[in-house]
Amino acid sequence: MDQVPGTVSSTVLKQLQPDTEYSVTVVPVYPEMEGKSMSETGKTNPLGGVKNLKVVDPSISTLTVRWDPAVGNVRTYKVFYAAQPGGQQEVEEVSGGTTTTVLRNLQADTLYSVAVVPVYPDVEGIRQEDQGRTSRSTRTGPCLTDLQTGPTRLQPFLCVVNQAGEVAA
């Protein structure tokens, strides 16, 4: 039973079970007696998970994680990720209003499992999972080397640039 001062007209009931019907009764208490009670029933929301979880926009060392928000009063989201197979699980925590985050400092050309868990005031929600792969450690593209001053005609060519940005032989 929760008691609140007579000047309070609302309160938040805590530590309730998800997806459960409750009957709530309010009784005014006067110095000499109790007043007429009033009751109402309500049901708590089921535990939710995020919807449409996707791992997108891979780069050599990053993956972007996007999702639609979970239902209810989400305080934070925990984003778990690990290289596959058997990598050590890491976790980042983002605010409850966030629906995207960028995982950084990842290994190139590596498959990652990613999970997002909504965190409510009293309990964690349902875990949703997806996978994504970072890009390969080399890329090709036009590059110029050994530029000289003076009249010259440049011809584009392809070269390979490694993760450090150096031209590979």
PDB file of C-alpha atoms in Angstrom:
ATOM      1  CA  MET A   1       0.000   0.000   0.000  1.00  0.00           C
ATOM      2  CA  ASP A   2       1.263   3.456  -0.922  1.00  0.00           C
ATOM      3  CA  GLN A   3       0.256   6.593   0.963  1.00  0.00           C
ATOM      4  CA  VAL A   4       0.547  10.097  -0.435  1.00  0.00           C
ATOM      5  CA  PRO A   5      -0.127  13.502   1.155  1.00  0.00           C
ATOM      6  CA  GLY A   6      -3.621  14.935   0.770  1.00  0.00           C
ATOM      7  CA  THR A   7      -2.316  17.637  -1.583  1.00  0.00           C
ATOM      8  CA  VAL A   8      -1.146  15.042  -4.134  1.00  0.00           C
ATOM      9  CA  SER A   9      -3.543  14.118  -6.928  1.00  0.00           C
ATOM     10  CA  SER A  10      -1.426  11.549  -8.791  1.00  0.00           C
ATOM     11  CA  THR A  11       1.331   9.030  -8.139  1.00  0.00           C
ATOM     12  CA  VAL A  12       3.333   6.417 -10.015  1.00  0.00           C
ATOM     13  CA  LEU A  13       3.001   2.850  -8.800  1.00  0.00           C
ATOM     14  CA  LYS A  14       6.357   1.085  -9.021  1.00  0.00           C
ATOM     15  CA  GLN A  15       7.637  -2.482  -9.136  1.00  0.00           C
ATOM     16  CA  LEU A  16       4.564  -3.784 -10.936  1.00  0.00           C
ATOM     17  CA  GLN A  17       4.670  -6.848 -13.161  1.00  0.00           C
ATOM     18  CA  PRO A  18       4.481  -6.317 -16.920  1.00  0.00           C
ATOM     19  CA  ASP A  19       1.344  -7.317 -18.823  1.00  0.00           C
ATOM     20  CA  THR A  20      -0.660  -7.655 -15.574  1.00  0.00           C
ATOM     21  CA  GLU A  21      -4.066  -6.308 -14.626  1.00  0.00           C
ATOM     22  CA  TYR A  22      -4.273  -4.397 -11.337  1.00  0.00           C
ATOM     23  CA  SER A  23      -7.107  -2.920  -9.311  1.00  0.00           C
ATOM     24  CA  VAL A  24      -6.204   0.421  -7.728  1.00  0.00           C
ATOM     25  CA  THR A  25      -8.250   1.822  -4.867  1.00  0.00           C
ATOM     26  CA  VAL A  26      -7.977   5.382  -3.542  1.00  0.00           C
ATOM     27  CA  VAL A  27      -9.272   6.145  -0.050  1.00  0.00           C
ATOM     28  CA  PRO A  28      -9.203   9.698   1.351  1.00  0.00           C
ATOM     29  CA  VAL A  29      -8.117   9.740   4.991  1.00  0.00           C
ATOM     30  CA  TYR A  30      -9.427  12.516   7.235  1.00  0.00           C
ATOM     31  CA  PRO A  31      -8.359  13.171  10.842  1.00  0.00           C
ATOM     32  CA  GLU A  32     -11.605  11.654  12.180  1.00  0.00           C
ATOM     33  CA  MET A  33     -12.385   9.000   9.547  1.00  0.00           C
ATOM     34  CA  GLU A  34     -11.847   7.510   6.105  1.00  0.00           C
ATOM     35  CA  GLY A  35     -13.845   8.802   3.140  1.00  0.00           C
ATOM     36  CA  LYS A  36     -15.555   6.897   0.364  1.00  0.00           C
ATOM     37  CA  SER A  37     -13.156   4.702  -1.621  1.00  0.00           C
ATOM     38  CA  MET A  38     -12.984   4.657  -5.407  1.00  0.00           C
ATOM     39  CA  SER A  39     -11.478   1.828  -7.470  1.00  0.00           C
ATOM     40  CA  GLU A  40     -10.364   1.443 -11.046  1.00  0.00           C
ATOM     41  CA  THR A  41      -8.615  -1.351 -12.933  1.00  0.00           C
ATOM     42  CA  GLY A  42      -5.728  -0.960 -15.321  1.00  0.00           C
ATOM     43  CA  LYS A  43      -3.201  -3.142 -17.050  1.00  0.00           C
ATOM     44  CA  THR A  44       0.549  -2.602 -17.296  1.00  0.00           C
ATOM     45  CA  ASN A  45       2.211  -2.716 -20.707  1.00  0.00           C
ATOM     46  CA  PRO A  46       3.900  -5.930 -21.771  1.00  0.00           C
ATOM     47  CA  LEU A  47       7.682  -5.879 -21.806  1.00  0.00           C
ATOM     48  CA  GLY A  48       8.742  -4.637 -25.166  1.00  0.00           C
ATOM     49  CA  GLY A  49      11.654  -4.880 -27.457  1.00  0.00           C
ATOM     50  CA  VAL A  50      12.776  -2.593 -30.220  1.00  0.00           C
ATOM     51  CA  LYS A  51      11.309  -3.116 -33.682  1.00  0.00           C
ATOM     52  CA  ASN A  52      13.006  -3.165 -37.094  1.00  0.00           C
ATOM     53  CA  LEU A  53      16.548  -3.521 -35.716  1.00  0.00           C
ATOM     54  CA  LYS A  54      19.038  -3.109 -38.564  1.00  0.00           C
ATOM     55  CA  VAL A  55      22.819  -2.945 -38.821  1.00  0.00           C
ATOM     56  CA  VAL A  56      23.615  -0.625 -41.745  1.00  0.00           C
ATOM     57  CA  ASP A  57      26.277   1.607 -43.335  1.00  0.00           C
ATOM     58  CA  PRO A  58      29.374  -0.515 -42.723  1.00  0.00           C
ATOM     59  CA  SER A  59      32.813   1.059 -42.973  1.00  0.00           C
ATOM     60  CA  ILE A  60      36.247  -0.374 -42.258  1.00  0.00           C
ATOM     61  CA  SER A  61      35.886   0.229 -38.513  1.00  0.00           C
ATOM     62  CA  THR A  62      32.239   1.203 -37.853  1.00  0.00           C
ATOM     63  CA  LEU A  63      28.696  -0.139 -38.056  1.00  0.00           C
ATOM     64  CA  THR A  64      25.546   1.952 -37.649  1.00  0.00           C
ATOM     65  CA  VAL A  65      22.717   0.378 -35.630  1.00  0.00           C
ATOM     66  CA  ARG A  66      19.127   1.635 -36.126  1.00  0.00           C
ATOM     67  CA  TRP A  67      15.825   0.610 -34.565  1.00  0.00           C
ATOM     68  CA  ASP A  68      12.261   1.719 -33.946  1.00  0.00           C
ATOM     69  CA  PRO A  69      11.686   2.489 -30.248  1.00  0.00           C
ATOM     70  CA  ALA A  70      10.261   0.039 -27.734  1.00  0.00           C
ATOM     71  CA  VAL A  71       6.867   0.806 -26.200  1.00  0.00           C
ATOM     72  CA  GLY A  72       6.730   2.399 -22.754  1.00  0.00           C
ATOM     73  CA  ASN A  73       8.949   4.486 -20.504  1.00  0.00           C
ATOM     74  CA  VAL A  74      12.373   3.417 -21.782  1.00  0.00           C
ATOM     75  CA  ARG A  75      15.169   4.997 -19.707  1.00  0.00           C
ATOM     76  CA  THR A  76      18.109   3.736 -21.786  1.00  0.00           C
ATOM     77  CA  TYR A  77      19.000   1.154 -24.399  1.00  0.00           C
ATOM     78  CA  LYS A  78      21.880  -1.271 -23.985  1.00  0.00           C
ATOM     79  CA  VAL A  79      23.604  -2.094 -27.270  1.00  0.00           C
ATOM     80  CA  PHE A  80      25.619  -5.317 -27.083  1.00  0.00           C
ATOM     81  CA  TYR A  81      28.041  -6.326 -29.839  1.00  0.00           C
ATOM     82  CA  ALA A  82      30.705  -8.966 -30.412  1.00  0.00           C
ATOM     83  CA  ALA A  83      32.877 -10.137 -33.290  1.00  0.00           C
ATOM     84  CA  GLN A  84      31.829 -13.548 -34.600  1.00  0.00           C
ATOM     85  CA  PRO A  85      32.637 -16.216 -33.890  1.00  0.00           C
ATOM     86  CA  GLY A  86      33.570 -16.011 -30.215  1.00  0.00           C
ATOM     87  CA  GLY A  87      34.559 -12.364 -29.794  1.00  0.00           C
ATOM     88  CA  GLN A  88      34.339 -10.662 -26.417  1.00  0.00           C
ATOM     89  CA  GLN A  89      30.971  -8.957 -25.916  1.00  0.00           C
ATOM     90  CA  GLU A  90      31.069  -5.175 -25.519  1.00  0.00           C
ATOM     91  CA  VAL A  91      28.198  -2.938 -24.421  1.00  0.00           C
ATOM     92  CA  GLU A  92      27.276   0.699 -24.981  1.00  0.00           C
ATOM     93  CA  GLU A  93      24.398   2.454 -23.260  1.00  0.00           C
ATOM     94  CA  VAL A  94      22.436   5.220 -24.992  1.00  0.00           C
ATOM     95  CA  SER A  95      19.537   7.394 -23.828  1.00  0.00           C
ATOM     96  CA  GLY A  96      15.942   6.211 -24.099  1.00  0.00           C
ATOM     97  CA  GLY A  97      15.180   8.790 -26.789  1.00  0.00           C
ATOM     98  CA  THR A  98      17.890   7.423 -29.079  1.00  0.00           C
ATOM     99  CA  THR A  99      17.103   5.142 -32.010  1.00  0.00           C
ATOM    100  CA  THR A 100      20.515   4.993 -33.692  1.00  0.00           C
ATOM    101  CA  THR A 101      24.133   4.629 -32.635  1.00  0.00           C
ATOM    102  CA  VAL A 102      27.474   4.111 -34.343  1.00  0.00           C
ATOM    103  CA  LEU A 103      29.722   1.301 -33.101  1.00  0.00           C
ATOM    104  CA  ARG A 104      33.349   2.422 -33.493  1.00  0.00           C
ATOM    105  CA  ASN A 105      36.854   0.937 -33.428  1.00  0.00           C
ATOM    106  CA  LEU A 106      35.733  -2.377 -34.915  1.00  0.00           C
ATOM    107  CA  GLN A 107      37.886  -4.868 -36.821  1.00  0.00           C
ATOM    108  CA  ALA A 108      37.809  -4.665 -40.609  1.00  0.00           C
ATOM    109  CA  ASP A 109      36.010  -7.347 -42.658  1.00  0.00           C
ATOM    110  CA  THR A 110      34.510  -8.926 -39.531  1.00  0.00           C
ATOM    111  CA  LEU A 111      31.010 -10.208 -38.823  1.00  0.00           C
ATOM    112  CA  TYR A 112      29.445  -8.739 -35.658  1.00  0.00           C
ATOM    113  CA  SER A 113      26.373  -9.825 -33.750  1.00  0.00           C
ATOM    114  CA  VAL A 114      24.474  -6.831 -32.376  1.00  0.00           C
ATOM    115  CA  ALA A 115      21.652  -6.827 -29.805  1.00  0.00           C
ATOM    116  CA  VAL A 116      19.563  -3.975 -28.401  1.00  0.00           C
ATOM    117  CA  VAL A 117      17.778  -4.205 -25.044  1.00  0.00           C
ATOM    118  CA  PRO A 118      15.428  -1.479 -23.747  1.00  0.00           C
ATOM    119  CA  VAL A 119      15.936  -0.652 -20.068  1.00  0.00           C
ATOM    120  CA  TYR A 120      12.811   0.411 -18.151  1.00  0.00           C
ATOM    121  CA  PRO A 121      12.862   1.986 -14.664  1.00  0.00           C
ATOM    122  CA  ASP A 122      12.545  -1.391 -12.910  1.00  0.00           C
ATOM    123  CA  VAL A 123      13.360  -4.064 -15.485  1.00  0.00           C
ATOM    124  CA  GLU A 124      15.026  -4.818 -18.820  1.00  0.00           C
ATOM    125  CA  GLY A 125      12.911  -5.462 -21.917  1.00  0.00           C
ATOM    126  CA  ILE A 126      13.202  -8.078 -24.640  1.00  0.00           C
ATOM    127  CA  ARG A 127      16.503  -8.485 -26.482  1.00  0.00           C
ATOM    128  CA  GLN A 128      16.419  -8.104 -30.291  1.00  0.00           C
ATOM    129  CA  GLU A 129      19.382  -9.173 -32.447  1.00  0.00           C
ATOM    130  CA  ASP A 130      20.865  -8.636 -35.894  1.00  0.00           C
ATOM    131  CA  GLN A 131      24.246  -9.038 -37.587  1.00  0.00           C
ATOM    132  CA  GLY A 132      26.467  -6.839 -39.724  1.00  0.00           C
ATOM    133  CA  ARG A 133      29.898  -7.027 -41.326  1.00  0.00           C
ATOM    134  CA  THR A 134      32.462  -4.239 -41.446  1.00  0.00           C
ATOM    135  CA  SER A 135      34.064  -3.381 -44.802  1.00  0.00           C
ATOM    136  CA  ARG A 136      37.292  -4.870 -46.076  1.00  0.00           C
ATOM    137  CA  SER A 137      40.550  -3.250 -44.987  1.00  0.00           C
ATOM    138  CA  THR A 138      41.488  -2.094 -48.475  1.00  0.00           C
ATOM    139  CA  ARG A 139      39.692   0.067 -50.962  1.00  0.00           C
ATOM    140  CA  THR A 140      40.406   1.093 -54.518  1.00  0.00           C
ATOM    141  CA  GLY A 141      40.024   4.486 -56.011  1.00  0.00           C
ATOM    142  CA  PRO A 142      41.756   7.128 -58.064  1.00  0.00           C
ATOM    143  CA  CYS A 143      44.934   8.461 -56.503  1.00  0.00           C
ATOM    144  CA  LEU A 144      47.810  10.644 -57.535  1.00  0.00           C
ATOM    145  CA  THR A 145      51.436  10.190 -56.548  1.00  0.00           C
ATOM    146  CA  ASP A 146      54.689  11.921 -57.434  1.00  0.00           C
ATOM    147  CA  LEU A 147      53.084  15.121 -58.717  1.00  0.00           C
ATOM    148  CA  GLN A 148      55.477  17.417 -60.523  1.00  0.00           C
ATOM    149  CA  THR A 149      55.131  21.102 -61.213  1.00  0.00           C
ATOM    150  CA  GLY A 150      55.020  22.400 -64.749  1.00  0.00           C
ATOM    151  CA  PRO A 151      52.960  21.560 -67.769  1.00  0.00           C
ATOM    152  CA  THR A 152      51.824  17.986 -67.527  1.00  0.00           C
ATOM    153  CA  ARG A 153      48.842  15.889 -68.410  1.00  0.00           C
ATOM    154  CA  LEU A 154      47.434  13.802 -65.569  1.00  0.00           C
ATOM    155  CA  GLN A 155      45.983  10.418 -66.336  1.00  0.00           C
ATOM    156  CA  PRO A 156      43.837   8.792 -63.661  1.00  0.00           C
ATOM    157  CA  PHE A 157      44.672   5.268 -62.558  1.00  0.00           C
ATOM    158  CA  LEU A 158      43.537   2.920 -59.809  1.00  0.00           C
ATOM    159  CA  CYS A 159      45.595   2.105 -56.782  1.00  0.00           C
ATOM    160  CA  VAL A 160      44.971   0.254 -53.520  1.00  0.00           C
ATOM    161  CA  VAL A 161      44.966   2.216 -50.279  1.00  0.00           C
ATOM    162  CA  ASN A 162      45.345   0.286 -47.003  1.00  0.00           C
ATOM    163  CA  GLN A 163      43.540   1.024 -43.706  1.00  0.00           C
ATOM    164  CA  ALA A 164      46.275   3.490 -42.670  1.00  0.00           C
ATOM    165  CA  GLY A 165      45.751   5.455 -45.884  1.00  0.00           C
ATOM    166  CA  GLU A 166      49.043   4.378 -47.445  1.00  0.00           C
ATOM    167  CA  VAL A 167      49.299   3.442 -51.103  1.00  0.00           C
ATOM    168  CA  ALA A 168      49.959  -0.279 -51.350  1.00  0.00           C
ATOM    169  CA  ALA A 169      52.589  -1.491 -53.762  1.00  0.00           C
TER     170      ALA A 169
END
